[in-house]
Short mmCIF file of C-alpha atoms and ligand atoms in Angstrom, two decimals:
data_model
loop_
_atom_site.label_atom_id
_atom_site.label_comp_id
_atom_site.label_asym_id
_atom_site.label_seq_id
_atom_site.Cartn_x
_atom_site.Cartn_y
_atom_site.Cartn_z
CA UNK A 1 188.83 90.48 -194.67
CA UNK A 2 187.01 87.25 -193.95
CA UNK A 3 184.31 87.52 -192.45
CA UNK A 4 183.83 83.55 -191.50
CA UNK A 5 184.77 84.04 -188.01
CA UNK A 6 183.77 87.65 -187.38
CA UNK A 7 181.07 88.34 -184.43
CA UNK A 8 177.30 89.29 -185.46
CA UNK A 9 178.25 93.51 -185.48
CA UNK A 10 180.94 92.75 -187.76
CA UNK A 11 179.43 91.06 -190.67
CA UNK A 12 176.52 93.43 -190.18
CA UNK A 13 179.00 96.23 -190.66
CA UNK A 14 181.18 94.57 -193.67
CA UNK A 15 179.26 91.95 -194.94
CA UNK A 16 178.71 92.47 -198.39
CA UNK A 17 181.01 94.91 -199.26
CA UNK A 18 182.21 95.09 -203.11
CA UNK A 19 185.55 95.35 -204.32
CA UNK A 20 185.55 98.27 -207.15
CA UNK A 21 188.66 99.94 -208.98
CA UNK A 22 188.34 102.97 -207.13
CA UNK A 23 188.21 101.68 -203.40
CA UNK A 24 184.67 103.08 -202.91
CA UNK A 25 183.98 102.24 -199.15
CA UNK A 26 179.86 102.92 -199.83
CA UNK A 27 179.17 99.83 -202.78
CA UNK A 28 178.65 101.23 -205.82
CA UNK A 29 175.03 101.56 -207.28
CA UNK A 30 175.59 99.38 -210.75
CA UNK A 31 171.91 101.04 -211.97
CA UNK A 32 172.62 99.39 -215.36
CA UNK A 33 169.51 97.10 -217.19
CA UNK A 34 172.34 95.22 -219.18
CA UNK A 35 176.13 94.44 -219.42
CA UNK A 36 178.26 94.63 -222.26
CA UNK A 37 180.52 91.30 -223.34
CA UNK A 38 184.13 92.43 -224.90
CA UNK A 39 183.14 89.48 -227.93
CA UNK A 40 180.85 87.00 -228.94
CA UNK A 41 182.38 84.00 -228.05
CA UNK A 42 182.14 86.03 -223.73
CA UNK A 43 178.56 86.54 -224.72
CA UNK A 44 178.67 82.75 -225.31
CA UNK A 45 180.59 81.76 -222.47
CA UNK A 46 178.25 83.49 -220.20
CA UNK A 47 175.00 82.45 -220.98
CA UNK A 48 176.28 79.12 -220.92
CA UNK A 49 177.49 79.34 -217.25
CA UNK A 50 181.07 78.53 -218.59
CA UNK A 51 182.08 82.07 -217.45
CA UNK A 52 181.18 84.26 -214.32
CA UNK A 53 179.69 87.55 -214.42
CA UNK A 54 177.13 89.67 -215.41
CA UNK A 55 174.21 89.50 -218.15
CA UNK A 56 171.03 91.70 -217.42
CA UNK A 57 169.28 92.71 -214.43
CA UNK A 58 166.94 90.77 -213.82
CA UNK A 59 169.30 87.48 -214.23
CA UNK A 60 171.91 89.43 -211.77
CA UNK A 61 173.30 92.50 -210.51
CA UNK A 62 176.64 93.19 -208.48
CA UNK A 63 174.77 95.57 -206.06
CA UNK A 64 171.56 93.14 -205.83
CA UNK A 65 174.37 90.64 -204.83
CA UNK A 66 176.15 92.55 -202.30
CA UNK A 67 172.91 93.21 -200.41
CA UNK A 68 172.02 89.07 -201.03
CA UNK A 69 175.15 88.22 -199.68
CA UNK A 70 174.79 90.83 -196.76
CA UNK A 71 171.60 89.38 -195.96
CA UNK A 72 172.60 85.06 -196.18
CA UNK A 73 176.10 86.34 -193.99
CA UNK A 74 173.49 87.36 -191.38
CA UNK A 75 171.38 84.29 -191.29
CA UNK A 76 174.01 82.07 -191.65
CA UNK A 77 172.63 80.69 -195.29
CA UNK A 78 174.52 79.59 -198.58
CA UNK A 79 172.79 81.95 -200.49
CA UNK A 80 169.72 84.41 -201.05
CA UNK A 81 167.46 85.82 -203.64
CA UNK A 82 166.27 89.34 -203.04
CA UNK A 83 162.96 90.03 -204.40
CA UNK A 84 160.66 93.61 -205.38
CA UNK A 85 158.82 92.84 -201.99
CA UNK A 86 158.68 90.67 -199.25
CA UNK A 87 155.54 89.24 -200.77
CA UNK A 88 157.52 88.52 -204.13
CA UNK A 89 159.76 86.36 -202.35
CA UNK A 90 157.13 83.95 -200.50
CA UNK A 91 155.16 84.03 -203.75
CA UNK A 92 158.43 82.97 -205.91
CA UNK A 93 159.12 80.18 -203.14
CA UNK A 94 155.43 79.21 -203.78
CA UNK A 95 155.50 79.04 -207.45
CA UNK A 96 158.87 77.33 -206.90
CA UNK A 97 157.80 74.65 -204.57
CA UNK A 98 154.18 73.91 -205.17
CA UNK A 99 152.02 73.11 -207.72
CA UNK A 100 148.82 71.48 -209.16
CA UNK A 101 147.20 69.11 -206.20
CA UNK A 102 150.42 69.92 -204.26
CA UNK A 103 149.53 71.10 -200.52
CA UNK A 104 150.86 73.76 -198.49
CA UNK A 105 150.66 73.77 -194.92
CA UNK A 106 151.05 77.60 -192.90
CA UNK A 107 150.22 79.45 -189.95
CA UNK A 108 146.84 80.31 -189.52
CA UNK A 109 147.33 83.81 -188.15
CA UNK A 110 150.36 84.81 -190.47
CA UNK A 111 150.82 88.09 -192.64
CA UNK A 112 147.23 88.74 -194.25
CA UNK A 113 148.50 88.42 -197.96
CA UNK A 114 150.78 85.99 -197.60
CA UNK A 115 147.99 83.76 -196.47
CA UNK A 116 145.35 85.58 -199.16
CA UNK A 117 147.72 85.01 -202.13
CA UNK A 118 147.56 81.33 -201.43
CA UNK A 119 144.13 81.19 -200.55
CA UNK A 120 142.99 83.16 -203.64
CA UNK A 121 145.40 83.20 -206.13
CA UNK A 122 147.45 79.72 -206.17
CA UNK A 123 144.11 77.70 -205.22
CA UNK A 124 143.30 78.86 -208.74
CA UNK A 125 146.18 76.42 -210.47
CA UNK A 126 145.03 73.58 -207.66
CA UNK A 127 147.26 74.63 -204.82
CA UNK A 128 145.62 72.68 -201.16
CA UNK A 129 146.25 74.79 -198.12
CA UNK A 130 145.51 74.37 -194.54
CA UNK A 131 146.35 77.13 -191.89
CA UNK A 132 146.59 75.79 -188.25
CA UNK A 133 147.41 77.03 -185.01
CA UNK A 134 151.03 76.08 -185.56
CA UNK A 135 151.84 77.08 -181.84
CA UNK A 136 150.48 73.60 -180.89
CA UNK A 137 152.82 71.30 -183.31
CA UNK A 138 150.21 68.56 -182.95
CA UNK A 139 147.87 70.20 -185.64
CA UNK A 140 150.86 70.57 -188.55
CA UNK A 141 151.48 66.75 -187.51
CA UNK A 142 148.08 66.19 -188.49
CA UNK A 143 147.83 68.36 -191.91
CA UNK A 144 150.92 66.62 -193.19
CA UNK A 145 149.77 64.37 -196.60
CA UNK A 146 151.51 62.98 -199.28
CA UNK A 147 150.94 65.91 -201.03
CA UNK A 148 152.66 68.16 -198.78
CA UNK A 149 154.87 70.87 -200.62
CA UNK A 150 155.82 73.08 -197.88
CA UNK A 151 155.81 74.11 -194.49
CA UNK A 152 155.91 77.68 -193.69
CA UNK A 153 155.16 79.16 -190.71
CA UNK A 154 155.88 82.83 -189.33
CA UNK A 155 157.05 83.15 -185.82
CA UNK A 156 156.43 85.53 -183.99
CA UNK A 157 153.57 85.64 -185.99
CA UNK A 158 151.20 89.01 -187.21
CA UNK A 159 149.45 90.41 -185.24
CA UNK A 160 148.89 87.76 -182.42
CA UNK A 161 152.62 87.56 -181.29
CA UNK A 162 152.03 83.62 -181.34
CA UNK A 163 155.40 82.02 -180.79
CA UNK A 164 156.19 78.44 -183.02
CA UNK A 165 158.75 76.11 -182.20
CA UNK A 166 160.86 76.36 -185.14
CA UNK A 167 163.18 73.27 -184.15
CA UNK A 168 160.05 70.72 -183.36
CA UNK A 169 158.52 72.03 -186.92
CA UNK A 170 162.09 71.51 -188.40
CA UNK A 171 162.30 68.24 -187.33
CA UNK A 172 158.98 66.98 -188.08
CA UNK A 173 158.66 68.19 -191.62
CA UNK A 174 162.44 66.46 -192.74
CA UNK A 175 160.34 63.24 -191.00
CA UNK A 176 158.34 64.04 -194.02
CA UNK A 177 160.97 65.27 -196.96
CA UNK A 178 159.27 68.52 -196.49
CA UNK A 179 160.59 71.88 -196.36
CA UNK A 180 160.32 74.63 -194.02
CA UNK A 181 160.31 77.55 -194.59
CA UNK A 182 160.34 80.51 -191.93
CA UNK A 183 159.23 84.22 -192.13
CA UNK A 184 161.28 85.89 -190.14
CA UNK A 185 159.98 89.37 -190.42
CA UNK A 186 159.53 90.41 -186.64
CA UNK A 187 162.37 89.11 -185.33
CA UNK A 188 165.30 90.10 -188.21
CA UNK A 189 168.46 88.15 -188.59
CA UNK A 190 169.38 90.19 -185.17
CA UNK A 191 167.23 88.12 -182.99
CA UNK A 192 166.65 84.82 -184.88
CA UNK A 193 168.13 82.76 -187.14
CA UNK A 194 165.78 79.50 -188.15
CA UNK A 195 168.38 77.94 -190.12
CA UNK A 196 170.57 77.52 -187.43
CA UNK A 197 167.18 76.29 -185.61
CA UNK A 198 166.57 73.49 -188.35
CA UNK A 199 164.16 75.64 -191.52
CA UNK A 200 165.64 75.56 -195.22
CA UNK A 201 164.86 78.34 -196.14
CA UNK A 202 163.95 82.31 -194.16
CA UNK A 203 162.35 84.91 -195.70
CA UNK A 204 161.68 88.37 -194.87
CA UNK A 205 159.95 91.56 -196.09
CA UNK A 206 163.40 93.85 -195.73
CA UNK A 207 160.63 96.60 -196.00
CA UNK A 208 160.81 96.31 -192.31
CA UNK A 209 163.70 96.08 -190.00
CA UNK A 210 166.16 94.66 -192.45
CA UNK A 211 165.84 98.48 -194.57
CA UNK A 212 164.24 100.16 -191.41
CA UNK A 213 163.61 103.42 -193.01
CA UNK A 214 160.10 102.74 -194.14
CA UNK A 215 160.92 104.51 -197.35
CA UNK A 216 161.96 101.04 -199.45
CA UNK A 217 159.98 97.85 -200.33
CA UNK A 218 161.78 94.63 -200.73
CA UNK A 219 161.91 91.31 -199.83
CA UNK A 220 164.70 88.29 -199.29
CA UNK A 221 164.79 84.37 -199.28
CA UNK A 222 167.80 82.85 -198.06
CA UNK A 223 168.65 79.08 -198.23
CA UNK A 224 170.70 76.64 -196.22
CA UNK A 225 171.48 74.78 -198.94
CA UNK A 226 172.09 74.99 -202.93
CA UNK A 227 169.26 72.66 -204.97
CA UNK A 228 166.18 74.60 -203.23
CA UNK A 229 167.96 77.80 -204.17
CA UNK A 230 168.74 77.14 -207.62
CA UNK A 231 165.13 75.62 -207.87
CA UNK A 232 163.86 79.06 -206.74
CA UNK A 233 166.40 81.20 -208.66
CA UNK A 234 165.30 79.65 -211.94
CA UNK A 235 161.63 80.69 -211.02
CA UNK A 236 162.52 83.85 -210.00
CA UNK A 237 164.28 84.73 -212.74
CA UNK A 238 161.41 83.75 -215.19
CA UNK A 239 158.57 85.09 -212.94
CA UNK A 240 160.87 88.41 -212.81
CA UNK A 241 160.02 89.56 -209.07
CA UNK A 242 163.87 90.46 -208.52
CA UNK A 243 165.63 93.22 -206.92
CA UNK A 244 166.18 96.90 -208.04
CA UNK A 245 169.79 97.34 -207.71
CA UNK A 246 169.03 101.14 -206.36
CA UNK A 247 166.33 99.47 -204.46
CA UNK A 248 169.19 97.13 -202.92
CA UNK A 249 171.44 99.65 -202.36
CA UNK A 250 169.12 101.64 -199.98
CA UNK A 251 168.30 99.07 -198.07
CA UNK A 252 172.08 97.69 -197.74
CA UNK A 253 172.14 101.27 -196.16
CA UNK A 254 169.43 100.93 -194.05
CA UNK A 255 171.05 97.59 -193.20
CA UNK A 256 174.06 98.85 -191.78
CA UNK A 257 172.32 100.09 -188.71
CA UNK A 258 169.92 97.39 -187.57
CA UNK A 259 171.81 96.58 -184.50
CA UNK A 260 171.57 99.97 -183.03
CA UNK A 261 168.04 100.30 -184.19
CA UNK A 262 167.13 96.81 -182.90
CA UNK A 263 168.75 97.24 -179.73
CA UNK A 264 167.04 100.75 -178.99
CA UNK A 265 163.67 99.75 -180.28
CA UNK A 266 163.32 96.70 -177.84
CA UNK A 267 164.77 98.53 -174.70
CA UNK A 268 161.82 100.75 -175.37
CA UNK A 269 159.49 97.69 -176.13
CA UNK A 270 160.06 96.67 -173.20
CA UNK A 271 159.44 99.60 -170.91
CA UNK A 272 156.01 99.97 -172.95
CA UNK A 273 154.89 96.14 -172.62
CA UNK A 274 155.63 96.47 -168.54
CA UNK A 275 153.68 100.09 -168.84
CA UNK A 276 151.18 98.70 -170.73
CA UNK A 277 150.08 95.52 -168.68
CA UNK A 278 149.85 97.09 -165.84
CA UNK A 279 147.49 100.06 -167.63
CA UNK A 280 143.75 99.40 -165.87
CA UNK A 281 142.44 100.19 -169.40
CA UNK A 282 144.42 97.26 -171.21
CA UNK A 283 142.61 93.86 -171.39
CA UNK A 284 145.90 92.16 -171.81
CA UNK A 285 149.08 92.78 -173.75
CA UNK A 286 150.99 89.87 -175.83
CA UNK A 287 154.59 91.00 -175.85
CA UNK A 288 157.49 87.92 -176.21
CA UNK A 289 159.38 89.33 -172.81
CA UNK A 290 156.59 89.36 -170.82
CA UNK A 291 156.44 86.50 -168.21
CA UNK A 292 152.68 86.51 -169.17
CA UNK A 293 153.58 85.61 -172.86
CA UNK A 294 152.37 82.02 -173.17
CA UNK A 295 155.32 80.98 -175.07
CA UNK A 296 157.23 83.44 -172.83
CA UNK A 297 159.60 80.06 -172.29
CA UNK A 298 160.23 78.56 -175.66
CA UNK A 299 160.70 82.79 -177.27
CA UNK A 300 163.85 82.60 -174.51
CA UNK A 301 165.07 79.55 -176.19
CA UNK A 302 164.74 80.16 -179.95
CA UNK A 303 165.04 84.37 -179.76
CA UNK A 304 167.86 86.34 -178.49
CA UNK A 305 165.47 89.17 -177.74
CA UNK A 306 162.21 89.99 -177.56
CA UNK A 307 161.89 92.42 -180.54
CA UNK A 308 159.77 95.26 -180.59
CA UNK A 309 156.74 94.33 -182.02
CA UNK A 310 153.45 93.64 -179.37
CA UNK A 311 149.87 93.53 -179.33
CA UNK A 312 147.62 94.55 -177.21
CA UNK A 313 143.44 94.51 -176.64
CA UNK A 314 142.13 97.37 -175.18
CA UNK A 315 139.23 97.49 -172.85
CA UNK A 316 136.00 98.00 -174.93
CA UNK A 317 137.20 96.40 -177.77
CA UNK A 318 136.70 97.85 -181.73
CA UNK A 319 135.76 101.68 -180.70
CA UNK A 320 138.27 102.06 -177.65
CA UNK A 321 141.02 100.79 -180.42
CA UNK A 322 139.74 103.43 -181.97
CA UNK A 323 139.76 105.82 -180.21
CA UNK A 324 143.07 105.32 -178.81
CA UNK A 325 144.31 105.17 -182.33
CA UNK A 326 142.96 108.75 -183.20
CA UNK A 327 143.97 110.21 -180.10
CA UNK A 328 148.37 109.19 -179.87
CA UNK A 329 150.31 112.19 -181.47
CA UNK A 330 154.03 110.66 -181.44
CA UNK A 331 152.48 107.33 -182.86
CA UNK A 332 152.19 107.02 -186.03
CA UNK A 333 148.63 105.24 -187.25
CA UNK A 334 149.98 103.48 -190.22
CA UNK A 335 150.31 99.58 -191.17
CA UNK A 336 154.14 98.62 -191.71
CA UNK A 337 156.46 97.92 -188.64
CA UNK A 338 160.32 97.72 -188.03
CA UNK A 339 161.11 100.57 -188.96
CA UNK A 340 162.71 103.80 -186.99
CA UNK A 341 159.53 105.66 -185.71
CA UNK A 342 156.17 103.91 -183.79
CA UNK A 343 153.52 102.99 -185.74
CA UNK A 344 150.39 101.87 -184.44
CA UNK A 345 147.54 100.12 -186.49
CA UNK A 346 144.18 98.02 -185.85
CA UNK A 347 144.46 94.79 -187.77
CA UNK A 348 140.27 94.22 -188.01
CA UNK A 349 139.72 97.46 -189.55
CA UNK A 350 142.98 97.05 -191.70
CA UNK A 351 145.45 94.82 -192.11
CA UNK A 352 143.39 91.60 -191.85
CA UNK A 353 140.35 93.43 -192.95
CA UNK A 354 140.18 91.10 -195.89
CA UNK A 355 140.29 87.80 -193.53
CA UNK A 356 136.28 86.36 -192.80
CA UNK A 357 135.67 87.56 -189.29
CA UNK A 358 135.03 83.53 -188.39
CA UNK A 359 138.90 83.29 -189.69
CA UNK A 360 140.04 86.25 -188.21
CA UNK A 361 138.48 85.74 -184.62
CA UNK A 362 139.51 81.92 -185.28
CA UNK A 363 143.19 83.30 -185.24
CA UNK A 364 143.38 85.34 -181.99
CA UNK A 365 142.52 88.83 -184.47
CA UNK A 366 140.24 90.01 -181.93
CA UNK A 367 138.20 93.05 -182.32
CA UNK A 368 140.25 95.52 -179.90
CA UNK A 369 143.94 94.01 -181.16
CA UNK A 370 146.03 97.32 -181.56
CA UNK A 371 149.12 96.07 -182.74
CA UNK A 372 152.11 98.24 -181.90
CA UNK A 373 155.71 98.43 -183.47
CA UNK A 374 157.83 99.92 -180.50
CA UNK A 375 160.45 102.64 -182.77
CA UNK A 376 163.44 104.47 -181.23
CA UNK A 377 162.12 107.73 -180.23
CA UNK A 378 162.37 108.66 -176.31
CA UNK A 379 160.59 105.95 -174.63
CA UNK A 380 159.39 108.30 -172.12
CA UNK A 381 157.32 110.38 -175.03
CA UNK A 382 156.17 107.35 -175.97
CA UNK A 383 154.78 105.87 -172.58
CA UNK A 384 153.02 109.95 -172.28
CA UNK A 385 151.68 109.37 -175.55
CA UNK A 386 149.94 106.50 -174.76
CA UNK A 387 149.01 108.09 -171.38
CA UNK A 388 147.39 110.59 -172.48
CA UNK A 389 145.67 108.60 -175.61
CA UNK A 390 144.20 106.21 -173.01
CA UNK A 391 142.46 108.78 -171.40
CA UNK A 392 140.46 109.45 -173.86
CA UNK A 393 139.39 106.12 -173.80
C1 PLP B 401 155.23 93.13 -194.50
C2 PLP B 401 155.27 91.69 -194.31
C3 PLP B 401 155.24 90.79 -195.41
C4 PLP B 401 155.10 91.26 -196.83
O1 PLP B 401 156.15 92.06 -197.24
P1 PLP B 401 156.01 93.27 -198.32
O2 PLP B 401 157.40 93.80 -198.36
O3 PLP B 401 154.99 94.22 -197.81
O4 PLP B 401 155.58 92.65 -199.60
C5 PLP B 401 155.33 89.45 -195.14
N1 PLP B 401 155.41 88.98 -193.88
C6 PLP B 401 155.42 89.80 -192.80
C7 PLP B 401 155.51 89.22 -191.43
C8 PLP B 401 155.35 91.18 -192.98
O5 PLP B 401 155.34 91.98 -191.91
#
């Protein structure tokens, strides 16, 4: 079946799928390091690209491919690299598309270590960097130089919710020759898709709602077109940050069921956000569906949903966070998001711990941020479990 034409369900429920000699309907888990050539002269014919198929892991799997090909169907790319985690793959498109006194410019309040492994570890071989409030496209504008590798923002970004216009960035950095590059993680391939928007490439930790099980890491570039992905492949394959193929089989499982998870976790997002807001306790809650949501507008535009990730500041700031956070019993208090169940987590204390508080406060990471990731238990436990947290507030 081709899938060309199909609706978004469909290819979620076929895409990928691998012809074997037996019929097997699941895709078989090739969990094989190498693969055997019937002669020399294949052996030959292989490395030299003259023949298709399969060498050694790391170069290629069929079950790494069915989940890459899953993955690009989705997001409507020519092509993807799966990586060990997400923060192989925005690493790999680093070391890919930077370099010595080349620049990078991101999202100020973005994913902790995507931000710290540029900040630390690439300014070491001469990488520039500037983060900016990318929500105003004004300040990229002005970070742009002639040394300017990449673009990469995340939108909706962690754990602020800040919304960036993905088609304005698109068309300012190919002003510029530049790439963009988009981390998709909140929103999945259900509810966004920034190549359709304008970015070359998206990226996403699949350890969160692409898997959804929060028992796999893993991580995904895909590309809208072929010399930036062969420019990465060849990295990745040296750097070696590529996909289990038992690793990319669970998560092609996972995969399978995003749309009902998606669906069910925002319907509950939603009922929370409205729940929340109007809590006398809550400061203010930053949820994309919310009229209140200062991007409320342009998130209709570019997102087909609202997700079901939100932040929110509780009154009293750092201890009332706290507090709440030690006091929800259907809640999880764990960092990670996207995945079946509700976990709740204080991004001061933990996931941006290792930002400078000047940073950090700089970016909207206020003291009492809870950030939430809405799961798809009974929304009405949920909204009692919050209840009865608050009052111990
Ligand atoms: C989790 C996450 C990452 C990093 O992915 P890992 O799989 O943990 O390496 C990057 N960006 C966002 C938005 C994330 O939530």
């Amino acid at each position: 079946m081709s899938l060309k034409n199909k609706k978004r369900d469909t290819k979620v429920t076929h895409a990928g799928h691998v012809k074997d000699p037996f019929g097997s309907v699941s895709p078989p888990i090739y969990q094989t390091s190498t693969f055997a050539f019937e002669s020399a002269d294949q052996g030959d014919a292989r490395f030299s690209g003259k023949e298709d198929g399969y060498i050694y892991t790391r170069i290629g799997n069929p079950t790494t491919d069915a989940l890459q090909n899953a993955v690009a169907s989705l997001e409507g790319g020519i092509g993807a690299l799966a990586t060990a985690s997400g923060m192989a793959a925005s690493s790999t498109l680093f070391m890919a598309l930077l370099g010595s006194g080349k620049q990078i410019i991101g999202t100020d309040a973005m994913y902790g270590p995507t931000r710290g492994v540029v900040e630390n570890e690439f300014s070491r071989f001469g990488v520039k960097y500037d983060f900016v409030d990318s929500t105003d496209i004004e300040n990229i504008r002005k970070a742009i130089r002639p040394e300017t590798g990449l673009i990469f923002i995340e939108t909706p970004a962690n754990p602020t919710i800040n919304i960036t216009d993905i088609q304005a960035c698109a068309d300012l950095a190919h002003e510029h020759n530049i790439p963009l590059a988009v981390d998709n993680t909140f929103m999945s391939p259900m509810l966004q898709n920034p190549l359709a928007l304008g970015a070359d490439i998206v990226m996403h930790s699949m350890t969160k709602f692409i898997n959804g099980h929060t028992d796999v890491v893993g991580g995904i570039l895909v590309f809208k077109e072929s010399a930036l992905l062969q420019k990465t492949k060849k990295v990745l394959l040296s750097m070696g940050g590529t996909m289990d193929p038992h690793q990319a089989w669970l998560v092609l499982r996972g995969l399978r069921t995003i749309s009902l998870r998606v669906e069910k976790a925002q319907q509950n997002a939603v009922k929370i956000s409205e729940y929340l807001e109007n809590h006398q306790k809550i400061e203010w809650v930053r949820y994309p569906g919310l009229t209140s949501h200062p991007q409320h507008n342009l998130a209709k535009q570019q997102m087909s949903g609202s997700g079901s990730m939100m932040s929110f500041e509780v009154k009293g700031g750092l201890g009332a966070g706290k507090k709440l956070m030690d006091n929800v019993t259907v809640a999880t208090l764990a960092v990670s998001l996207g995945g079946y169940e509700t976990l709740i987590q204080h991004p001061a204390s933990m996931t941006h711990a290792g930002m400078s508080q000047d940073a950090r406060l700089d970016s909207g990471i206020t003291n009492g941020l809870v950030r939430l990731s809405v799961g798809c238990e009974d929304v009405e436990d949920l909204i009692d479990d919050l209840e009865n947290a608050l009052k111990s507030v």
